[in-house]
């Protein structure tokens, strides 16, 4: 079974600062995806960024980037130039790859990120 | 378009009621999921439908019954629920290509369920 650990229950930074959220995971699988999802107070689960384990290059999406260290099983999210709208719960999630099938997401406990004006 | 719709948005039901939650997607995705999320907790997987085949999280009680009438629609039938079943129920879908790996899961807005 896979486990995902987010060790920061809550973080608070000033607007425009850079913040890094940490995530570690444990798996014996070699083919998988990792995700960061954002859940604002509306509770809509929004995809932030995705990383395929077989890709060495770190994924980036505008102000969001990851530091993926496969050997260390670490997957941190960096948010640059943070904005008030980034205030949300952030979940790190793991998904095993099953050829021709589907598997559910395993989530970490989440980090509540607060952006202060 | 990555839209997954869920109805109703809110539902209040008694422990003797029977109700259904509905989830729909028109992205051609072949896998759909139900998750349960309690307040301040991460979502927990309940069911997966892939190519109309069901996979169940064995810890889910039988008072929850999924149904997949077609590849675009997923229902969750509720019967004799308990107050501890009150939660946000999230539906998601993902593309699954035959012989290839599934892609990203996209979530609907959820149904907030209160069991009295």
PDB file of C-alpha atoms in Angstrom, chain A residues 33-37 45-52 95 97 103 105, chain B residues 2 4 27 29-31 33 35 92-96 101-107:
ATOM      1  CA  UNK A  33       1.922   9.829 -11.028  1.00  0.00           C
ATOM      2  CA  UNK A  34       2.123  12.451  -8.326  1.00  0.00           C
ATOM      3  CA  UNK A  35      -0.227  15.405  -8.066  1.00  0.00           C
ATOM      4  CA  UNK A  36      -0.832  18.542  -6.125  1.00  0.00           C
ATOM      5  CA  UNK A  37      -4.480  19.473  -5.747  1.00  0.00           C
ATOM      6  CA  UNK A  45     -10.813  20.071  -5.762  1.00  0.00           C
ATOM      7  CA  UNK A  46      -8.625  21.744  -8.376  1.00  0.00           C
ATOM      8  CA  UNK A  47      -5.611  20.200 -10.090  1.00  0.00           C
ATOM      9  CA  UNK A  48      -2.492  22.323  -9.626  1.00  0.00           C
ATOM     10  CA  UNK A  49       0.246  20.225 -11.192  1.00  0.00           C
ATOM     11  CA  UNK A  50       1.093  16.674 -12.234  1.00  0.00           C
ATOM     12  CA  UNK A  51       4.383  14.768 -12.358  1.00  0.00           C
ATOM     13  CA  UNK A  52       4.978  11.461 -14.102  1.00  0.00           C
ATOM     14  CA  UNK A  95      -1.702   7.382  -8.206  1.00  0.00           C
ATOM     15  CA  UNK A  97      -0.382   3.292 -13.033  1.00  0.00           C
ATOM     16  CA  UNK A 103      -6.854   3.276  -9.658  1.00  0.00           C
ATOM     17  CA  UNK A 105      -5.789   8.593  -5.575  1.00  0.00           C
TER      18      UNK A 105
ATOM     19  CA  UNK B   2     -12.695  19.365 -17.840  1.00  0.00           C
ATOM     20  CA  UNK B   4     -17.661  17.109 -14.007  1.00  0.00           C
ATOM     21  CA  UNK B  27     -15.312  14.360 -21.727  1.00  0.00           C
ATOM     22  CA  UNK B  29     -13.603   9.587 -19.887  1.00  0.00           C
ATOM     23  CA  UNK B  30     -13.903   5.869 -19.245  1.00  0.00           C
ATOM     24  CA  UNK B  31     -13.199   5.833 -15.506  1.00  0.00           C
ATOM     25  CA  UNK B  33     -14.811   7.548  -9.020  1.00  0.00           C
ATOM     26  CA  UNK B  35     -14.723   9.784  -2.845  1.00  0.00           C
ATOM     27  CA  UNK B  92     -14.097  12.388 -10.355  1.00  0.00           C
ATOM     28  CA  UNK B  93     -13.380  11.103 -13.834  1.00  0.00           C
ATOM     29  CA  UNK B  94     -10.292  10.294 -15.866  1.00  0.00           C
ATOM     30  CA  UNK B  95      -9.394   9.234 -19.353  1.00  0.00           C
ATOM     31  CA  UNK B  96      -8.373   5.604 -19.690  1.00  0.00           C
ATOM     32  CA  UNK B 101      -2.391   4.308 -18.449  1.00  0.00           C
ATOM     33  CA  UNK B 102      -5.123   6.440 -16.965  1.00  0.00           C
ATOM     34  CA  UNK B 103      -4.686  10.160 -16.940  1.00  0.00           C
ATOM     35  CA  UNK B 104      -5.446  12.879 -14.458  1.00  0.00           C
ATOM     36  CA  UNK B 105      -8.560  12.727 -12.298  1.00  0.00           C
ATOM     37  CA  UNK B 106     -10.835  15.758 -12.560  1.00  0.00           C
ATOM     38  CA  UNK B 107     -13.263  16.427  -9.753  1.00  0.00           C
TER      39      UNK B 107
END
